[in-house]
Protein backbone atom coordinates (compact mmCIF):
# COMPACT_ATOMS: atom_id res chain seq x y z
CA MET A 1 46.51 102.16 165.95
CA ASP A 2 50.25 101.62 165.58
CA VAL A 3 51.70 104.23 163.20
CA GLN A 4 55.23 104.36 161.81
CA VAL A 5 56.71 107.40 160.07
CA GLU A 6 59.46 106.83 157.53
CA VAL A 7 61.46 108.73 154.95
CA VAL A 8 60.70 107.72 151.38
CA ARG A 9 63.84 107.06 149.34
CA GLU A 10 62.38 105.82 146.04
CA ALA A 11 59.26 106.02 143.92
CA THR A 12 57.20 102.84 144.08
CA ASP A 13 53.80 101.80 142.76
CA GLU A 14 52.58 101.88 146.36
CA LEU A 15 53.68 105.50 146.73
CA VAL A 16 52.12 106.54 143.42
CA ASP A 17 48.85 104.89 144.53
CA ALA A 18 49.05 106.58 147.94
CA PHE A 19 49.49 110.02 146.39
CA GLY A 20 46.62 109.21 144.03
CA ARG A 21 44.40 108.58 147.05
CA LEU A 22 45.70 111.32 149.37
CA LEU A 23 46.41 114.31 147.13
CA PRO A 24 42.74 114.87 146.14
CA GLN A 25 41.95 115.07 149.88
CA LEU A 26 44.37 117.99 150.12
CA SER A 27 43.68 119.86 146.89
CA SER A 28 40.89 119.69 144.37
CA THR A 29 43.10 121.36 141.76
CA ALA A 30 46.34 119.40 142.09
CA GLU A 31 47.20 117.25 139.11
CA PRO A 32 47.56 113.51 139.78
CA LEU A 33 51.16 112.37 140.15
CA ASP A 34 52.50 109.71 137.83
CA ARG A 35 55.56 107.64 138.67
CA ALA A 36 57.93 110.15 137.01
CA ALA A 37 56.48 112.99 139.12
CA VAL A 38 56.84 110.95 142.31
CA GLU A 39 60.42 110.10 141.31
CA ARG A 40 61.20 113.84 140.85
CA LEU A 41 59.63 114.55 144.24
CA VAL A 42 61.57 111.95 146.21
CA SER A 43 64.88 112.38 144.36
CA CYS A 44 65.04 116.18 144.72
CA ALA A 45 67.99 117.00 147.00
CA THR A 46 66.06 119.67 148.92
CA ASN A 47 63.06 117.43 149.67
CA THR A 48 62.45 114.91 152.40
CA VAL A 49 59.23 113.02 151.76
CA LEU A 50 57.73 111.37 154.83
CA VAL A 51 54.94 108.83 154.94
CA ALA A 52 52.93 107.50 157.85
CA ARG A 53 51.88 103.86 157.77
CA ALA A 54 49.11 102.28 159.80
CA GLU A 55 48.69 98.52 159.53
CA GLY A 56 51.04 98.56 156.54
CA THR A 57 49.04 101.14 154.56
CA VAL A 58 50.22 104.66 153.78
CA VAL A 59 47.73 106.92 155.56
CA GLY A 60 49.58 110.24 155.47
CA THR A 61 52.37 112.18 153.87
CA LEU A 62 54.35 115.37 154.34
CA THR A 63 57.16 117.00 152.36
CA LEU A 64 59.92 118.89 154.15
CA VAL A 65 61.89 121.28 151.97
CA LEU A 66 65.28 122.47 153.28
CA PHE A 67 67.02 125.26 151.39
CA PRO A 68 70.02 127.47 152.08
CA VAL A 69 69.56 131.22 151.71
CA PRO A 70 71.92 134.04 152.72
CA SER A 71 70.28 134.29 156.15
CA GLY A 72 70.77 130.59 156.90
CA LEU A 73 69.24 127.18 156.29
CA ARG A 74 65.46 127.40 156.21
CA GLY A 75 62.75 124.78 156.07
CA ARG A 76 59.21 124.58 154.81
CA VAL A 77 56.61 121.94 155.51
CA GLU A 78 54.45 121.35 152.45
CA ASP A 79 51.43 119.28 151.54
CA VAL A 80 50.60 117.61 154.84
CA VAL A 81 47.71 115.23 154.25
CA VAL A 82 46.23 112.41 156.30
CA ASP A 83 43.60 110.08 154.89
CA GLY A 84 40.11 111.03 156.06
CA SER A 85 39.63 107.57 157.57
CA ALA A 86 42.72 108.03 159.79
CA ARG A 87 42.29 111.64 160.94
CA GLY A 88 42.08 112.55 164.59
CA ARG A 89 44.63 109.93 165.64
CA GLY A 90 47.75 112.10 165.89
CA ILE A 91 49.21 111.13 162.52
CA ALA A 92 49.75 114.71 161.31
CA ALA A 93 51.48 115.46 164.62
CA LEU A 94 53.80 112.46 164.15
CA LEU A 95 54.65 113.50 160.58
CA THR A 96 55.23 117.13 161.56
CA GLY A 97 57.28 116.18 164.61
CA GLU A 98 59.55 114.00 162.50
CA ALA A 99 59.96 116.81 159.94
CA LEU A 100 60.92 119.22 162.71
CA ARG A 101 63.44 116.72 164.09
CA ILE A 102 65.05 116.33 160.67
CA ALA A 103 65.15 120.12 160.15
CA ARG A 104 66.70 120.66 163.59
CA GLU A 105 69.37 118.02 162.95
CA ALA A 106 70.16 119.62 159.57
CA GLY A 107 70.70 122.99 161.29
CA ALA A 108 67.66 124.84 159.99
CA ARG A 109 67.08 128.22 161.65
CA THR A 110 63.33 128.17 161.08
CA VAL A 111 60.62 125.99 159.60
CA ASP A 112 57.59 127.63 158.00
CA LEU A 113 54.30 126.28 156.78
CA THR A 114 51.06 127.71 155.53
CA SER A 115 47.56 126.51 156.26
CA ARG A 116 44.21 127.80 155.10
CA PRO A 117 42.21 129.57 157.83
CA ASP A 118 39.28 127.16 157.39
CA ARG A 119 41.46 124.20 158.41
CA THR A 120 40.81 124.85 162.10
CA ALA A 121 41.93 121.43 163.37
CA ALA A 122 45.20 121.64 161.43
CA ASN A 123 45.82 125.19 162.64
CA ARG A 124 45.24 124.17 166.26
CA LEU A 125 47.69 121.30 165.78
CA TYR A 126 50.40 123.55 164.35
CA GLU A 127 50.02 126.02 167.21
CA ARG A 128 50.13 123.18 169.73
CA LEU A 129 53.38 121.98 168.13
CA GLY A 130 54.93 125.44 168.60
CA PHE A 131 54.34 127.13 165.27
CA ARG A 132 53.35 130.78 165.58
CA ALA A 133 51.37 132.83 163.08
CA ARG A 134 53.47 135.54 161.45
CA GLU A 135 52.39 138.96 160.41
CA SER A 136 53.24 138.62 156.77
CA THR A 137 51.77 139.06 153.34
CA VAL A 138 52.13 136.05 151.11
CA TYR A 139 52.27 136.77 147.40
CA ARG A 140 51.78 134.13 144.75
CA PHE A 141 52.57 134.45 141.09
CA PRO A 142 50.74 131.90 138.94
CA VAL A 143 53.34 130.60 136.50
CA GLU A 144 51.78 129.62 133.20
CA PRO A 145 53.25 126.66 131.34
CA ALA A 146 55.74 127.60 128.62
CA ARG A 147 54.33 127.32 125.13
């Protein structure tokens, strides 16, 4: 399978459809993205949205977030998802490798990501790519919508 990874520069119907198909495979609680949400995602200055195409169809996506903080430029890989029909073919590795290349070229000091412990294949991939588990406590504050 020939796979190409590319940076998304604009929201298209194809991209909205791809997120509609892929996002539920990543999260059962994520809200579907409409065109305006996809436009916000791809036009945000800190985001680089990557897609993987196989035979012309979007089969995977990843968002790289680069942000300056006092200790230097940092990166985060978010929402890596590959279509179930295309898994096991190295697509997540291609997406992640391209994100790391972009982060390195931008001068990022580190790139972090999180992955649930039950995602054993994904965790093996990240370790194989050079990511190392950190001793850290992650806190999350659930922000309620303003009323």
